[in-house]
Short mmCIF file of C-alpha atoms in Angstrom, two decimals:
data_model
loop_
_atom_site.label_atom_id
_atom_site.label_comp_id
_atom_site.label_asym_id
_atom_site.label_seq_id
_atom_site.Cartn_x
_atom_site.Cartn_y
_atom_site.Cartn_z
CA MET P 1069 -20.55 7.82 4.06
CA SER P 1070 -21.83 4.35 3.32
CA THR P 1071 -20.59 1.69 5.69
CA GLY P 1072 -20.09 -1.32 3.51
CA SER P 1073 -19.71 -2.83 0.09
CA LYS P 1074 -19.19 -6.46 -0.76
CA ALA P 1075 -16.96 -7.97 -3.40
CA GLY P 1076 -19.09 -9.42 -6.14
CA LYS P 1077 -18.55 -13.15 -5.92
CA ASP P 1078 -20.53 -13.76 -9.13
CA GLN P 1079 -18.58 -11.32 -11.27
CA THR P 1080 -16.95 -12.44 -14.49
CA PRO P 1081 -13.36 -13.47 -13.65
CA VAL P 1082 -10.69 -11.02 -14.79
CA THR P 1083 -7.69 -12.60 -16.50
CA ALA P 1084 -4.41 -11.72 -14.84
CA ARG P 1085 -1.56 -10.14 -16.77
CA ALA P 1086 2.07 -10.42 -15.79
CA ALA P 1087 3.26 -7.50 -13.70
CA GLU P 1088 6.12 -5.59 -15.33
CA ILE P 1089 8.81 -5.19 -12.69
CA VAL P 1090 11.07 -2.40 -13.92
CA ARG P 1091 13.52 -2.20 -11.01
CA GLU P 1092 14.44 -3.77 -7.68
CA TYR P 1093 15.94 -1.89 -4.74
CA GLY P 1094 17.75 -3.51 -1.87
CA PRO P 1095 17.95 -5.43 0.28
CA LEU P 1096 17.72 -2.06 2.06
CA ALA P 1097 20.64 -1.47 4.38
CA GLY P 1098 20.79 -5.18 5.09
CA GLU P 1099 17.20 -5.25 6.33
CA ALA P 1100 15.56 -8.65 6.59
CA SER P 1101 12.02 -7.43 5.98
CA VAL P 1102 10.10 -4.56 4.38
CA GLY P 1103 6.53 -3.80 5.39
CA GLY P 1104 4.82 -0.57 4.39
CA VAL P 1105 5.86 1.61 1.47
CA THR P 1106 4.98 5.20 0.56
CA HIS P 1107 6.13 7.99 -1.76
CA ASP P 1108 6.49 11.65 -0.77
CA GLY P 1109 6.73 13.06 -4.29
CA GLN P 1110 10.51 12.67 -4.41
CA ARG P 1111 11.56 9.75 -2.25
CA VAL P 1112 10.31 6.26 -1.52
CA TRP P 1113 9.88 5.40 2.17
CA ALA P 1114 9.99 1.81 3.38
CA ALA P 1115 9.05 0.55 6.85
CA THR P 1116 11.51 -1.96 8.25
CA ARG P 1117 11.96 -3.61 11.61
CA ASP P 1118 14.51 -1.00 12.66
CA GLY P 1119 12.74 2.10 11.32
CA LEU P 1120 11.78 4.04 8.23
CA ILE P 1121 14.23 4.25 5.34
CA ALA P 1122 13.90 6.81 2.53
CA PHE P 1123 15.71 6.32 -0.76
CA ASP P 1124 16.07 8.12 -4.06
CA PRO P 1125 14.22 6.04 -6.69
CA VAL P 1126 16.60 7.21 -9.43
CA SER P 1127 19.93 6.48 -7.75
CA GLY P 1128 18.66 3.93 -5.25
CA GLU P 1129 20.73 5.63 -2.54
CA THR P 1130 19.41 5.92 1.01
CA THR P 1131 18.74 9.57 1.84
CA ARG P 1132 17.06 9.44 5.27
CA THR P 1133 16.52 7.04 8.14
CA LEU P 1134 14.11 7.51 11.04
CA ALA P 1135 14.18 5.37 14.17
CA CYS P 1136 10.41 4.84 14.18
CA ALA P 1137 8.66 1.60 14.96
CA GLY P 1138 6.95 0.20 11.86
CA ASP P 1139 5.18 -3.12 11.51
CA ALA P 1140 3.18 -2.65 8.32
CA GLY P 1141 1.60 0.05 6.13
CA THR P 1142 3.04 3.53 5.59
CA ALA P 1143 1.41 6.67 4.12
CA PHE P 1144 2.20 10.34 3.42
CA ASP P 1145 -0.36 13.16 3.45
CA GLY P 1146 1.86 15.84 1.93
CA THR P 1147 3.25 16.90 5.32
CA HIS P 1148 3.36 13.94 7.70
CA LEU P 1149 4.11 10.25 7.49
CA TYR P 1150 1.69 7.73 8.96
CA GLN P 1151 2.88 4.34 10.16
CA ILE P 1152 1.04 1.24 11.35
CA THR P 1153 2.68 -0.01 14.54
CA GLU P 1154 1.08 -2.87 16.45
CA ALA P 1155 -2.54 -1.79 17.12
CA ARG P 1156 -2.08 1.92 16.37
CA ILE P 1157 -1.25 4.34 13.57
CA ASP P 1158 1.42 6.93 14.37
CA LYS P 1159 1.55 10.36 12.72
CA ILE P 1160 5.23 11.25 12.25
CA ASP P 1161 7.15 14.42 11.49
CA PRO P 1162 9.44 13.29 8.62
CA ALA P 1163 12.04 15.93 9.47
CA THR P 1164 12.64 14.70 13.01
CA GLY P 1165 10.98 11.30 13.34
CA THR P 1166 8.87 12.64 16.22
CA VAL P 1167 5.48 10.98 16.69
CA VAL P 1168 3.07 13.92 16.91
CA ALA P 1169 -0.17 11.94 17.32
CA SER P 1170 -1.53 8.39 17.37
CA ILE P 1171 -4.91 6.83 16.64
CA PRO P 1172 -6.16 3.27 17.08
CA ALA P 1173 -5.84 1.06 14.01
CA PRO P 1174 -9.22 -0.35 12.96
CA GLY P 1175 -8.01 -3.96 12.86
CA ASN P 1176 -6.52 -3.80 16.35
CA GLY P 1177 -3.25 -5.31 15.16
CA SER P 1178 -4.40 -7.16 12.03
CA ASP P 1179 -3.86 -4.15 9.76
CA SER P 1180 -1.55 -4.17 6.75
CA GLY P 1181 -1.67 -1.61 3.91
CA LEU P 1182 -2.01 2.14 4.39
CA THR P 1183 -2.47 5.12 2.07
CA TRP P 1184 -3.73 8.71 2.13
CA ALA P 1185 -6.46 9.95 -0.23
CA GLU P 1186 -9.45 12.30 -0.15
CA GLY P 1187 -8.42 13.63 3.25
CA SER P 1188 -8.66 10.15 4.79
CA LEU P 1189 -6.48 7.20 5.64
CA TRP P 1190 -7.29 3.93 3.90
CA VAL P 1191 -6.23 0.85 5.82
CA GLY P 1192 -5.88 -2.70 4.53
CA GLN P 1193 -6.83 -5.51 6.90
CA TYR P 1194 -4.90 -8.59 5.90
CA ARG P 1195 -6.78 -11.74 6.87
CA ASP P 1196 -10.10 -9.92 7.22
CA ARG P 1197 -9.87 -9.15 3.48
CA LYS P 1198 -11.09 -5.59 3.95
CA ILE P 1199 -10.09 -2.02 3.18
CA ARG P 1200 -11.33 0.63 5.61
CA GLN P 1201 -11.49 4.39 5.14
CA ILE P 1202 -10.88 6.07 8.49
CA ASP P 1203 -10.81 9.55 9.98
CA PRO P 1204 -7.10 10.44 10.37
CA ALA P 1205 -7.77 12.44 13.53
CA THR P 1206 -9.88 9.91 15.46
CA GLY P 1207 -9.54 6.54 13.74
CA ALA P 1208 -13.31 6.34 13.26
CA VAL P 1209 -14.29 4.01 10.41
CA LEU P 1210 -16.07 5.87 7.64
CA ARG P 1211 -16.42 3.11 5.06
CA THR P 1212 -15.58 -0.54 4.49
CA ILE P 1213 -14.78 -2.25 1.18
CA GLU P 1214 -14.53 -6.04 1.06
CA SER P 1215 -12.04 -7.99 -1.02
CA ASN P 1216 -11.91 -11.69 -1.86
CA ARG P 1217 -8.17 -11.91 -1.22
CA PHE P 1218 -5.82 -11.00 1.60
CA VAL P 1219 -5.03 -7.28 1.51
CA THR P 1220 -1.33 -6.38 1.93
CA GLY P 1221 -1.12 -2.86 0.52
CA VAL P 1222 -3.45 -0.07 -0.59
CA THR P 1223 -3.07 2.92 -2.89
CA TRP P 1224 -5.22 5.42 -4.79
CA VAL P 1225 -4.08 7.00 -8.06
CA ASP P 1226 -6.14 9.05 -10.53
CA GLY P 1227 -9.35 7.91 -8.83
CA GLU P 1228 -8.37 4.23 -9.07
CA LEU P 1229 -8.19 2.03 -5.98
CA TRP P 1230 -5.50 -0.67 -6.07
CA HIS P 1231 -4.45 -3.16 -3.44
CA GLY P 1232 -1.78 -5.80 -3.06
CA THR P 1233 -2.45 -9.45 -2.29
CA TRP P 1234 -0.18 -12.16 -0.95
CA GLU P 1235 -1.33 -15.71 -0.26
CA GLY P 1236 1.22 -18.49 -0.18
CA ASP P 1237 3.60 -18.06 -3.12
CA GLU P 1238 1.13 -15.94 -5.10
CA SER P 1239 0.92 -12.14 -5.12
CA GLU P 1240 -0.97 -9.68 -7.29
CA LEU P 1241 -1.73 -6.01 -7.66
CA ARG P 1242 -5.48 -5.56 -8.11
CA ARG P 1243 -7.56 -2.62 -9.23
CA ILE P 1244 -11.01 -2.82 -7.72
CA ASN P 1245 -14.28 -0.95 -7.91
CA PRO P 1246 -14.31 1.22 -4.76
CA GLU P 1247 -18.08 0.87 -4.45
CA SER P 1248 -18.62 -2.85 -5.00
CA GLY P 1249 -15.14 -4.28 -4.41
CA ALA P 1250 -15.34 -6.03 -7.79
CA VAL P 1251 -11.96 -6.81 -9.35
CA LEU P 1252 -11.35 -4.75 -12.50
CA GLU P 1253 -7.69 -5.52 -13.27
CA ARG P 1254 -5.07 -8.00 -12.06
CA LEU P 1255 -1.28 -7.81 -12.32
CA GLU P 1256 0.36 -11.08 -11.34
CA MET P 1257 3.77 -10.95 -9.69
CA PRO P 1258 6.32 -13.72 -10.38
CA ARG P 1259 5.67 -16.77 -8.22
CA GLY P 1260 7.39 -16.47 -4.85
CA THR P 1261 7.56 -12.66 -5.06
CA GLY P 1262 5.58 -11.27 -2.14
CA VAL P 1263 3.84 -7.90 -1.90
CA SER P 1264 3.93 -6.46 1.62
CA GLY P 1265 3.11 -2.82 0.86
CA LEU P 1266 1.93 -0.77 -2.10
CA GLU P 1267 2.07 2.88 -3.16
CA SER P 1268 1.78 4.77 -6.43
CA ASP P 1269 4.23 7.53 -7.34
CA GLY P 1270 1.26 9.41 -8.80
CA GLY P 1271 2.43 8.54 -12.30
CA ASP P 1272 3.50 5.39 -14.10
CA LEU P 1273 4.92 3.32 -11.25
CA PHE P 1274 3.83 1.37 -8.20
CA TYR P 1275 6.30 0.66 -5.40
CA CYS P 1276 5.84 -2.70 -3.70
CA GLY P 1277 7.34 -3.88 -0.44
CA GLY P 1278 8.95 -7.27 -0.83
CA GLY P 1279 8.40 -8.75 2.64
CA GLY P 1280 11.22 -10.96 3.84
CA SER P 1281 13.35 -10.27 0.75
CA GLY P 1282 14.19 -6.85 2.21
CA LYS P 1283 13.54 -5.36 -1.24
CA VAL P 1284 11.26 -2.77 -2.80
CA ARG P 1285 10.14 -3.37 -6.38
CA ALA P 1286 8.95 -0.80 -8.92
CA VAL P 1287 6.11 -2.11 -11.09
CA ARG P 1288 4.82 -0.44 -14.23
CA ARG P 1289 1.29 0.89 -13.89
CA PRO P 1290 -0.76 -0.15 -16.93
CA LYS P 1291 -2.08 2.57 -19.18
CA THR P 1292 -5.84 2.93 -19.29
CA ALA P 1293 -7.83 4.41 -22.16
CA ALA P 1294 -7.85 7.76 -20.35
CA ARG P 1295 -4.05 7.74 -20.00
CA ALA P 1296 -3.09 6.21 -23.36
#
């Protein structure tokens, strides 16, 4: 695949709209911080300092906990969980919490968001302002997309690439062109509300990690012309 694409610095600015937060969960089991977030089709998983916590998005009740190290992004491929931990990405059996394989993380410790799509892992690199598509078996970088903001979460849904940003007191969810990195849509979170992980439920919601708040927030995904 192609190796790089740069965010268009001369593109027409896209006006931000207010993100519609429809629900807040937590603080999760008294956790002080939430990093990565993923969705397995039924439950939301959140990476915390003490492990992975799964909860029912309808009731908000915790349904599973796994004592797995987790510093940042989390993903689910339909069978296994993937978790960024220090400078590696662990592949985890969600039934037992057993780490069945590990690969090097492309940012060597500066990685943030994580998602699964098109048979690949997509990894956000926070201060490098990049999203990398990698081989889930080897960690080899297949493609790089550049952003003009810090990347704190990544998700694909219906062919759309979204990522979270968090700089200072400002956070957004951004839809970008996966070829050029150009910003196509911006959802602005309330000031002081951080985004530390991002995942779609495959439908109308995004789930966002809330960093040091210990919360996960559900945000309404805007309807496009194709979905209206």
